[in-house]
mmCIF file of C-alpha atoms in Angstrom:
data_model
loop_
_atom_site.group_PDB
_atom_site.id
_atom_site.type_symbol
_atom_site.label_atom_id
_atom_site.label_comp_id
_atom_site.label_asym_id
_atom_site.label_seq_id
_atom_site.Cartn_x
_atom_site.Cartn_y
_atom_site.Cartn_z
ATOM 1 C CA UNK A 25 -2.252 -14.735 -3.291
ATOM 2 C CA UNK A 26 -1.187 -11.337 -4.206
ATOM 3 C CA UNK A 27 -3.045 -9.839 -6.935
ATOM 4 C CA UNK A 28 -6.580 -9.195 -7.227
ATOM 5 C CA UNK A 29 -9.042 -7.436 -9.114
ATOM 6 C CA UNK A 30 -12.014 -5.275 -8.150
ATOM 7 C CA UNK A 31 -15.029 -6.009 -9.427
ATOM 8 C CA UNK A 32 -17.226 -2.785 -9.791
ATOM 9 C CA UNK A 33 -20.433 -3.124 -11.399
ATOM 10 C CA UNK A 34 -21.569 0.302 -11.689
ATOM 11 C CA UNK A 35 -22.610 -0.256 -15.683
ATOM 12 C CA UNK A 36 -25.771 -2.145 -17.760
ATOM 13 C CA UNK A 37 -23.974 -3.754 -20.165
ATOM 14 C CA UNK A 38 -21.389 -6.277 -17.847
ATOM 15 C CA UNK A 39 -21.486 -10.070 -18.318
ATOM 16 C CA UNK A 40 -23.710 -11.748 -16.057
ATOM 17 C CA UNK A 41 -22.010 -12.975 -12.509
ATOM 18 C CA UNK A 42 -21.120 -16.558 -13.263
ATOM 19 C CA UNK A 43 -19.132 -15.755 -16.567
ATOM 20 C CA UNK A 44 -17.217 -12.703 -14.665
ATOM 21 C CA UNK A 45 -15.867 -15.714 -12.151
ATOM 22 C CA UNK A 46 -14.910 -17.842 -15.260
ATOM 23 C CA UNK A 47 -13.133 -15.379 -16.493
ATOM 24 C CA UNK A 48 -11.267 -14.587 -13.166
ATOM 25 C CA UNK A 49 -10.682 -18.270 -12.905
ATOM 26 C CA UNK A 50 -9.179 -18.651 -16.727
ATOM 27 C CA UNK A 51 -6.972 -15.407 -15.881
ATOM 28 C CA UNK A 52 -5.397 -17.280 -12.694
ATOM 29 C CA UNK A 53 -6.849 -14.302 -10.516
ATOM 30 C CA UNK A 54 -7.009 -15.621 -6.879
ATOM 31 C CA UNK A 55 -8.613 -12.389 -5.298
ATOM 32 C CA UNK A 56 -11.961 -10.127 -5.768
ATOM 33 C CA UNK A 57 -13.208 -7.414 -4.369
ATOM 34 C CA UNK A 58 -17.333 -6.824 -4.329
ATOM 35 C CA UNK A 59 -19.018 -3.823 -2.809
ATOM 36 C CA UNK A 60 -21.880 -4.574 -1.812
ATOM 37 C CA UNK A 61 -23.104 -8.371 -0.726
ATOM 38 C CA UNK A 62 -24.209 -9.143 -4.226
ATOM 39 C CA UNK A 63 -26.015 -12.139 -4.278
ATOM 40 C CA UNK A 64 -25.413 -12.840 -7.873
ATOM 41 C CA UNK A 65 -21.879 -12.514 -7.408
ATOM 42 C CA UNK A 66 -21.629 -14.623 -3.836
ATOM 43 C CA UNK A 67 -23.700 -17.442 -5.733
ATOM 44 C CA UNK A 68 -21.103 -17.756 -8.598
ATOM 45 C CA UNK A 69 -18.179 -17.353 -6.503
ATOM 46 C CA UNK A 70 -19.038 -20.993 -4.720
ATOM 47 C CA UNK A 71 -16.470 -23.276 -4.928
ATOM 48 C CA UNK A 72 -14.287 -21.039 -6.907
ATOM 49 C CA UNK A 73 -11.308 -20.840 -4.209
ATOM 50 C CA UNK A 74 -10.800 -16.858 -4.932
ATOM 51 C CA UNK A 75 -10.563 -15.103 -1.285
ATOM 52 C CA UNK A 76 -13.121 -12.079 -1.205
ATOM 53 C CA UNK A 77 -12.769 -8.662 0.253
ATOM 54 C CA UNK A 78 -16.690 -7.887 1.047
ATOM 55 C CA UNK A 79 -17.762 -4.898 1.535
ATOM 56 C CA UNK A 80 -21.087 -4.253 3.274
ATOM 57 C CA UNK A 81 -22.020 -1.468 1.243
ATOM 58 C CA UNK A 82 -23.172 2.019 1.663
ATOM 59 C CA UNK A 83 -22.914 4.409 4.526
ATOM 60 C CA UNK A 84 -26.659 4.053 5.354
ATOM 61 C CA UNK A 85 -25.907 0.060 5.845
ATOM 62 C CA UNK A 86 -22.482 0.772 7.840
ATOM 63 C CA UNK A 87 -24.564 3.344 10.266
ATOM 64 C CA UNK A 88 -27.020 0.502 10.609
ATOM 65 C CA UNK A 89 -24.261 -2.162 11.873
ATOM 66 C CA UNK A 90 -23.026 0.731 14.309
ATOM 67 C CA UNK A 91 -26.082 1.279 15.772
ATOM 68 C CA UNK A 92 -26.741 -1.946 16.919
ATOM 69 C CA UNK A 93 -25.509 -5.421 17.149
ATOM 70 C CA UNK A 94 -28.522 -7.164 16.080
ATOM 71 C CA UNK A 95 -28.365 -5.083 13.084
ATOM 72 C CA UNK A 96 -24.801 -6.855 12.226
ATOM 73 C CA UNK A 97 -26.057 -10.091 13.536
ATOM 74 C CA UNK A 98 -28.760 -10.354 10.941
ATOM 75 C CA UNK A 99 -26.428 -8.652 8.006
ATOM 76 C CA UNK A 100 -24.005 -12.221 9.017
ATOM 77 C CA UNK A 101 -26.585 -14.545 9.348
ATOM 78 C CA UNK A 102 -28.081 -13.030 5.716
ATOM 79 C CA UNK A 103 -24.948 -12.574 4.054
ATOM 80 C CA UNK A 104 -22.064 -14.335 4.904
ATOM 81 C CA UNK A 105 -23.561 -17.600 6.970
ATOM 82 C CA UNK A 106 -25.096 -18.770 3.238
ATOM 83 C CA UNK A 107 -22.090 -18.360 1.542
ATOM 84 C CA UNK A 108 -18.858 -19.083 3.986
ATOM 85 C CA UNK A 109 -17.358 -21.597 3.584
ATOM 86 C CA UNK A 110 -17.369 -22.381 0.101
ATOM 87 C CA UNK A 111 -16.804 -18.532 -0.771
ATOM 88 C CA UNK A 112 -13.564 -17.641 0.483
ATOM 89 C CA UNK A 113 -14.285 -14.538 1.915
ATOM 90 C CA UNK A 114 -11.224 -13.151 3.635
ATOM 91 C CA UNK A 115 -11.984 -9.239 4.576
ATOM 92 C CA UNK A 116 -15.620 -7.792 5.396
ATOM 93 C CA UNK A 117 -14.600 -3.868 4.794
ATOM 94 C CA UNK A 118 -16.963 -1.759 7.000
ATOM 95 C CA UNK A 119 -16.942 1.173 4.877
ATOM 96 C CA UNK A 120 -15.047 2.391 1.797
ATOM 97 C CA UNK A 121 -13.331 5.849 1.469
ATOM 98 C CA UNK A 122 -15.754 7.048 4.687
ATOM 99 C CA UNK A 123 -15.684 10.688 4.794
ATOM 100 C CA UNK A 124 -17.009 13.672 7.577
ATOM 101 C CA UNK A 125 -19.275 12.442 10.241
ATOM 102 C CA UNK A 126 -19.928 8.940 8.546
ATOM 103 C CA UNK A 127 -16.303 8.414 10.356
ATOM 104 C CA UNK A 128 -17.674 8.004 13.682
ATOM 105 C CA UNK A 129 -19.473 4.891 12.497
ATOM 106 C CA UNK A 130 -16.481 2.479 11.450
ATOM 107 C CA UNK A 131 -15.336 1.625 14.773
ATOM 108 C CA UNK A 132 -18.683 0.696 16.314
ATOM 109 C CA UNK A 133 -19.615 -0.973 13.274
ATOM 110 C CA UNK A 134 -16.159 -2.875 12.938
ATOM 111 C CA UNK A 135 -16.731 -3.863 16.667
ATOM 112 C CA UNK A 136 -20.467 -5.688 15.972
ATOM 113 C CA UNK A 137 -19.489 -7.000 12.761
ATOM 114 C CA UNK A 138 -16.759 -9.230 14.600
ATOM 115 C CA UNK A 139 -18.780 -9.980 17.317
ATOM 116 C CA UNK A 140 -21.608 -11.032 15.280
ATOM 117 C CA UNK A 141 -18.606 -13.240 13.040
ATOM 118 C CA UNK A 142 -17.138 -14.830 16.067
ATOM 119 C CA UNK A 143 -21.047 -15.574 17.464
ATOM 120 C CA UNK A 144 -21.588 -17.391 14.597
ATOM 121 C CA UNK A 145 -18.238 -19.602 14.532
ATOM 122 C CA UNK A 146 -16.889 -17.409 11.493
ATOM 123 C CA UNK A 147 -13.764 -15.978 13.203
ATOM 124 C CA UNK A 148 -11.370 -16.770 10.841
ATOM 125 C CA UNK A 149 -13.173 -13.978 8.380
ATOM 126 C CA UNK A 150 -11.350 -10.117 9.298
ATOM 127 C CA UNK A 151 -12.769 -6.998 9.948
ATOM 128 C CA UNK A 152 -11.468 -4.100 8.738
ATOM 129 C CA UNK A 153 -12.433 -0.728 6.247
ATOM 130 C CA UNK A 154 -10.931 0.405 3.441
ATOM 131 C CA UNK A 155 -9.757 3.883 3.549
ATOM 132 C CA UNK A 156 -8.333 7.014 1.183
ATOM 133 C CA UNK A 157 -4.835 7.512 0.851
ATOM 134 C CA UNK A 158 -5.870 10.974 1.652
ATOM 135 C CA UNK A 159 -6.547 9.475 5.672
ATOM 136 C CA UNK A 160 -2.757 10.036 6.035
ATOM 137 C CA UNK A 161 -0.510 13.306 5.678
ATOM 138 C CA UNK A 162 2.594 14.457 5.716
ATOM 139 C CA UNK A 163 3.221 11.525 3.222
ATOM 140 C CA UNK A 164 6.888 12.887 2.430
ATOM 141 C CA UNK A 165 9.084 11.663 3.069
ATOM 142 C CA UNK A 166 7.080 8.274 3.754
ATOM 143 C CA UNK A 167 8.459 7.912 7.351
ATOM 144 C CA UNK A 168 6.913 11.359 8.229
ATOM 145 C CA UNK A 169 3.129 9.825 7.421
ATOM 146 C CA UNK A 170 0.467 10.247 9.681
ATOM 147 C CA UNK A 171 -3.263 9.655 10.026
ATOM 148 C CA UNK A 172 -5.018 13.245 9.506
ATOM 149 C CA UNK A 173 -7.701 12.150 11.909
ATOM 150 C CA UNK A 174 -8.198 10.742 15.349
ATOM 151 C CA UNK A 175 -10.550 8.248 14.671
ATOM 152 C CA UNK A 176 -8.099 6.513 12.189
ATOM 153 C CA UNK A 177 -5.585 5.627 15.681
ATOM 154 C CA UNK A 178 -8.834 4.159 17.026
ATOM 155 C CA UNK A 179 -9.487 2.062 13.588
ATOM 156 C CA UNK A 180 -5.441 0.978 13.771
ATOM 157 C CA UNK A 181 -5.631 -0.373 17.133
ATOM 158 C CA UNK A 182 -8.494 -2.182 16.855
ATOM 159 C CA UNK A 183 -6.922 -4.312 13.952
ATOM 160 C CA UNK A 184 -3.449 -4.589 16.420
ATOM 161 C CA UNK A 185 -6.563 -6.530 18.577
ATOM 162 C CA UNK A 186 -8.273 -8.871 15.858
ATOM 163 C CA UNK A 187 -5.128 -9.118 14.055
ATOM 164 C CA UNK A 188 -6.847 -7.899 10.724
ATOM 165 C CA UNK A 189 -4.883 -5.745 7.984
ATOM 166 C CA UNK A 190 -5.852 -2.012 7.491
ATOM 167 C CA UNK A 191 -7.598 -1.973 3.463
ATOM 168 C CA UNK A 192 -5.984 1.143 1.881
ATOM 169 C CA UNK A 193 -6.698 2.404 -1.617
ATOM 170 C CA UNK A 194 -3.360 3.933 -3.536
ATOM 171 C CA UNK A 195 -3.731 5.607 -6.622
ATOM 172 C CA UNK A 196 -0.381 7.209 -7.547
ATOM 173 C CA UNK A 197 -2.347 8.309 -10.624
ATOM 174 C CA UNK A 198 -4.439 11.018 -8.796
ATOM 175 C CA UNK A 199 -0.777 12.028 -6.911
ATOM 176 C CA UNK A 200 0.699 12.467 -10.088
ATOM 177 C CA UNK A 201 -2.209 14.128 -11.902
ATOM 178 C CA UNK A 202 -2.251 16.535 -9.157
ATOM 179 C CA UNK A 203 0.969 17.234 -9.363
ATOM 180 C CA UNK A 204 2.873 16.132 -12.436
ATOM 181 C CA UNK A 205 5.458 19.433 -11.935
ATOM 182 C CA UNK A 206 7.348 17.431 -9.266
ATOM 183 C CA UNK A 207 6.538 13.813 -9.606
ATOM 184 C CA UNK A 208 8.097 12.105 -12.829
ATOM 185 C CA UNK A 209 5.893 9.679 -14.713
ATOM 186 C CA UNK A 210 8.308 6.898 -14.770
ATOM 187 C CA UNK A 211 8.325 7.106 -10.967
ATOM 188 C CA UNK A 212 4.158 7.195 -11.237
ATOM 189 C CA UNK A 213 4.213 4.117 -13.500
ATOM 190 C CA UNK A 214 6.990 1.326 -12.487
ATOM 191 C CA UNK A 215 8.566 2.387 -15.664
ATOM 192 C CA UNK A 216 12.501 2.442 -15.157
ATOM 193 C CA UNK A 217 13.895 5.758 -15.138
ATOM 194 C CA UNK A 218 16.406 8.368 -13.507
ATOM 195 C CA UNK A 219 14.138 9.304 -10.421
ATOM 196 C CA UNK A 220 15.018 7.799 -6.925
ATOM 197 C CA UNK A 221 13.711 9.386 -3.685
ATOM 198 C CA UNK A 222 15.222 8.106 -0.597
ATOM 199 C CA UNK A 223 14.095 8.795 2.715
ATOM 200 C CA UNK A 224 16.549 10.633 4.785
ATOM 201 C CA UNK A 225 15.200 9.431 8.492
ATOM 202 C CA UNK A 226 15.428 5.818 7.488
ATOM 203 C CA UNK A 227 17.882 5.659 4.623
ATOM 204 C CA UNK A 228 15.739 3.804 2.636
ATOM 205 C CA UNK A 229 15.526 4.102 -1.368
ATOM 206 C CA UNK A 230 12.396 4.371 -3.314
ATOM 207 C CA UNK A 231 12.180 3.892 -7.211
ATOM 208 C CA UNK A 232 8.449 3.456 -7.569
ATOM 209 C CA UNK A 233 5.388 6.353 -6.325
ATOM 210 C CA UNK A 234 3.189 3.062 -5.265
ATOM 211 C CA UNK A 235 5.870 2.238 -2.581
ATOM 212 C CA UNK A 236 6.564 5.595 -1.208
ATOM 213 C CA UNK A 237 2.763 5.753 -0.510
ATOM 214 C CA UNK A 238 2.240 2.352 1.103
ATOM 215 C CA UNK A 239 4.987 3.218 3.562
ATOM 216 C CA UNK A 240 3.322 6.436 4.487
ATOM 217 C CA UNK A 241 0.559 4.036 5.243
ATOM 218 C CA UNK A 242 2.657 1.927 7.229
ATOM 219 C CA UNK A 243 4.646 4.442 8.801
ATOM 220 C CA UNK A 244 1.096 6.327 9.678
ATOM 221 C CA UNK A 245 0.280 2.762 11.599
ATOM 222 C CA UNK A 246 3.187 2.795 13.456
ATOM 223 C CA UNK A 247 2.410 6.609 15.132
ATOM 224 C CA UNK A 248 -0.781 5.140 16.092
ATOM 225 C CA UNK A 249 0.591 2.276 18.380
ATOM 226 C CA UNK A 250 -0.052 -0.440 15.702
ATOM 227 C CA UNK A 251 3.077 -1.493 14.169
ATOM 228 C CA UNK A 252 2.058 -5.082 13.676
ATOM 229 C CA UNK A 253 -1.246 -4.147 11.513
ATOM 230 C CA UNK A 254 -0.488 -5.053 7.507
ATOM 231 C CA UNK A 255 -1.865 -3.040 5.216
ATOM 232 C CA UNK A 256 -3.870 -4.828 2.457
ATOM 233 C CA UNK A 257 -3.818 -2.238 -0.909
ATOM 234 C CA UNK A 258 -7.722 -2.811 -1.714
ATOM 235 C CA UNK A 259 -7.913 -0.236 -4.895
ATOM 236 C CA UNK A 260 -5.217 0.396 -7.321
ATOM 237 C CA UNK A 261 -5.026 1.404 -10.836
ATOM 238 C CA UNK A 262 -4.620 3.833 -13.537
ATOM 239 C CA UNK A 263 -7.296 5.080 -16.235
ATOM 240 C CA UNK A 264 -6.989 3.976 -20.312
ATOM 241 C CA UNK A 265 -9.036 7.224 -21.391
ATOM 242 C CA UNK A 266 -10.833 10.192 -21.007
ATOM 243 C CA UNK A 267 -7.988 12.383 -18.834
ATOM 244 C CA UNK A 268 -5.022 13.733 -18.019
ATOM 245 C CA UNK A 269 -1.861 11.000 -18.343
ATOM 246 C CA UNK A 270 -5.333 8.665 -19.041
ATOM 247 C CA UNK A 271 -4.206 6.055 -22.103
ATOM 248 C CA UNK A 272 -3.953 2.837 -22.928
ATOM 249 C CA UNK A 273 -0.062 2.784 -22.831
ATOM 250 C CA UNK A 274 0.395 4.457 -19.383
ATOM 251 C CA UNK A 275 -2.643 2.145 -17.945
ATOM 252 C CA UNK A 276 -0.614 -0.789 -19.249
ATOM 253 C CA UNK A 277 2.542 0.293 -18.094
ATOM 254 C CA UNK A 278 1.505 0.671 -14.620
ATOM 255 C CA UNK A 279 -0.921 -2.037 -13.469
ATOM 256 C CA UNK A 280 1.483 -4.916 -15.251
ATOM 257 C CA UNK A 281 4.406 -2.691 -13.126
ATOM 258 C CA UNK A 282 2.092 -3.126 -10.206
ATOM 259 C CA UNK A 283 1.054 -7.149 -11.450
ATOM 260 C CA UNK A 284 5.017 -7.632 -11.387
ATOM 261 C CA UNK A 285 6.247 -5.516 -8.564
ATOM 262 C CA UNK A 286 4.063 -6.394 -5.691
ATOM 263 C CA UNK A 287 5.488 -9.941 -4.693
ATOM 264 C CA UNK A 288 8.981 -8.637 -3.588
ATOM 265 C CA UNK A 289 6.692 -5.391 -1.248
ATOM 266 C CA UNK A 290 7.812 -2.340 -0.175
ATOM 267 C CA UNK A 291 11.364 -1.134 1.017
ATOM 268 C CA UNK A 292 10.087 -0.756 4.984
ATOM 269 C CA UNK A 293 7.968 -4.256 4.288
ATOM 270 C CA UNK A 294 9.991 -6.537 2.171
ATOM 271 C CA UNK A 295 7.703 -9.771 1.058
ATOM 272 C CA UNK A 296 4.452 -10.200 -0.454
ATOM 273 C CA UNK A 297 2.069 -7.187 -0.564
ATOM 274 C CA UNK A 298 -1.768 -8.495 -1.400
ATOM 275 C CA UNK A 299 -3.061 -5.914 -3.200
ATOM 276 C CA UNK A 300 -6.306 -5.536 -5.887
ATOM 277 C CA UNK A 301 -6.205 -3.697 -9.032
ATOM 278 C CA UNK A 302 -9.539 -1.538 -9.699
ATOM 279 C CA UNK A 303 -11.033 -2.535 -11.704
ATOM 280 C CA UNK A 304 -12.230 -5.704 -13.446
ATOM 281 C CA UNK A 305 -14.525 -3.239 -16.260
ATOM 282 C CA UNK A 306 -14.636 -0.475 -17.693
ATOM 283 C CA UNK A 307 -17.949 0.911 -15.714
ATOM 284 C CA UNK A 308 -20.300 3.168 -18.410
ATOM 285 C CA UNK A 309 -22.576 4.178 -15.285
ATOM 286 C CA UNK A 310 -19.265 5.505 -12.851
ATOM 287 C CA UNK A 311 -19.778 9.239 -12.573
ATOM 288 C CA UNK A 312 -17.723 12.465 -11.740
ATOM 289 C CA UNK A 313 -14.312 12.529 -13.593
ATOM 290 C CA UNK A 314 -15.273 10.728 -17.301
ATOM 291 C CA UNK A 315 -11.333 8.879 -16.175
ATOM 292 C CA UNK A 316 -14.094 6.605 -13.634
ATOM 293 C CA UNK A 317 -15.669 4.918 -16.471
ATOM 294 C CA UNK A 318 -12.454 3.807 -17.676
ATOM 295 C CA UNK A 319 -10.330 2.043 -14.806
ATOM 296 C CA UNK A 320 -10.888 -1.035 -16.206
ATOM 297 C CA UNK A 321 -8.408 -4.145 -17.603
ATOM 298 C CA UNK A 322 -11.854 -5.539 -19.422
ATOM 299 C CA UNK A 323 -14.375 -4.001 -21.814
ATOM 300 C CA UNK A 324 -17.397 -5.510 -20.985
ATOM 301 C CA UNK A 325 -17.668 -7.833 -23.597
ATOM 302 C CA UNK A 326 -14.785 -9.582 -21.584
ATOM 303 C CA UNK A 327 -12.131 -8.560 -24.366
ATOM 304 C CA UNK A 328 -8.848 -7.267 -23.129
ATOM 305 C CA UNK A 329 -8.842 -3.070 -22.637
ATOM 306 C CA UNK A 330 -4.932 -3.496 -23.354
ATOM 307 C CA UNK A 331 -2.601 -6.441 -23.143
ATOM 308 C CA UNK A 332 -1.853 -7.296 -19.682
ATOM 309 C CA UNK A 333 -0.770 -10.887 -17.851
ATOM 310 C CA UNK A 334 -1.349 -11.589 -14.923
ATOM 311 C CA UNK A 335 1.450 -14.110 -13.750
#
């Protein structure tokens, strides 16, 4: 499996669960994201085969499963014991995009989540959290990347141990909206084109934004003693509407560029890359920049936002 697609469900007007997994399953889409344990969504996901990234919600839930292991014991025993094996879940992600002093919770949680996992004979299900691109700097050239923060060498090494991938959300779309002056569009967007940056400390050649970021990510992981840990791309996409670069064309052009590019990896990680496109619907209720209600490959009525294929 290599592509996936989140499914947000910040909106009143999306199909109900069980027709959202049909329409996965007619697709061919073999991976989902949920972020929250949704009942709804577990229930219809049954016997489907599609592997899950679960996330176990808000920071209020993640400070609960650090502060005790009980706490993660019961959030197991409620929400994945019903449901594993016949939903495929893959990835718990303690936390998404954790900022300030919510940080200091991800290990400890991480920790009583697996412990609570491999109490209950559910081993083969990894920890892990899903973080902002924005966790690493110095991002070029991509060899140069770094985690910005301490507590991000203690979250790499503790997925060396278990063996689980580090969930990373890239968005070259916010890179290049931020800075269109130096960063081409074509590069942004898998669209061919003139631009090639190659990295002068490993020699390597980059054609593609996506890439370059990844192997900050990867090259980040490395500084911090865990050069085995994959990275997992758990949020990727590009906007139809509603902003800057935002249209139908560009959103097209770069999640079927992702759709086709993402089997062959990244020039420091040749090979598959599993990675999940954000998002499944466009999500009316998504606040801040009006680009959030807008990420998605579906309208909610389950018609296509733009022509895309997904093999």
């Amino acid at each position: 499996m290599t592509i996936g697609v989140c499914y947000g469900v910040v909106a009143n007007n999306l199909p109900p669960a069980n027709e959202v997994v049909q329409l996965y399953r007619s697709n061919g889409l073999t991976g989902m994201r949920i972020y929250f344990a949704d009942a709804k969504a577990l229930s219809a996901l049954r016997g489907s085969g599609i592997g899950l990234i679960l996330d176990v919600g808000g920071n209020d839930v993640l400070a609960s499963l650090a502060a005790n292991a009980s706490n993660a014991a019961n959030w197991v025993r409620d929400n994945v014991r019903p449901y594993y094996p016949a939903v495929n879940i893959k990835y718990i992600a303690a936390g998404n995009e954790v900022l300030g002093g919510d940080t200091q919770n991800i290990v400890p949680a991480m920790r009583n989540l697996g412990a609570a996992l491999n109490g209950a004979g559910l081993g083969a299900i990894k920890v892990s959290t899903s973080i902002r691109f924005d966790a690493v700097t110095n991002t070029f050239p991509p060899s140069n990347g770094v985690f910005a923060q301490a507590y991000m060498t203690d979250v790499a090494r503790l997925l060396a141990s278990t063996g689980a991938p580090l969930l990373t959300n890239v968005y070259p779309y916010f890179a290049y909206k931020d800075n269109p002056r130096d960063i081409q569009l074509n590069y942004a967007t898998f669209r061919p084109g003139t631009t090639t940056v190659r990295d002068p400390n490993t020699g390597l050649t980059y054609t593609c934004l996506f890439d370059a970021m990844v192997d900050a990510v990867v090259a980040a992981l490395e500084r911090a003693g865990a050069p085995g840990v994959r990275v997992v791309v758990s949020e990727s996409g590009w906007p139809s509407a509603s902003g800057f670069a935002a249209t139908a064309d560009n959103a097209r052009a770069y999640n079927q560029g992702l759709i086709d590019h993402v089997g062959g990896g990244t020039p420091k990680r040749p090979g598959a890359l599993e990675t999940y496109i954000f998002a499944m619907f466009n999500e009316n209720f998504k606040t801040g920049e009006l680009t959030e209600k807008h990420f998605g490959l579906f309208n909610p009525d389950k018609s296509p936002a733009y022509p895309i294929r997904f093999q």
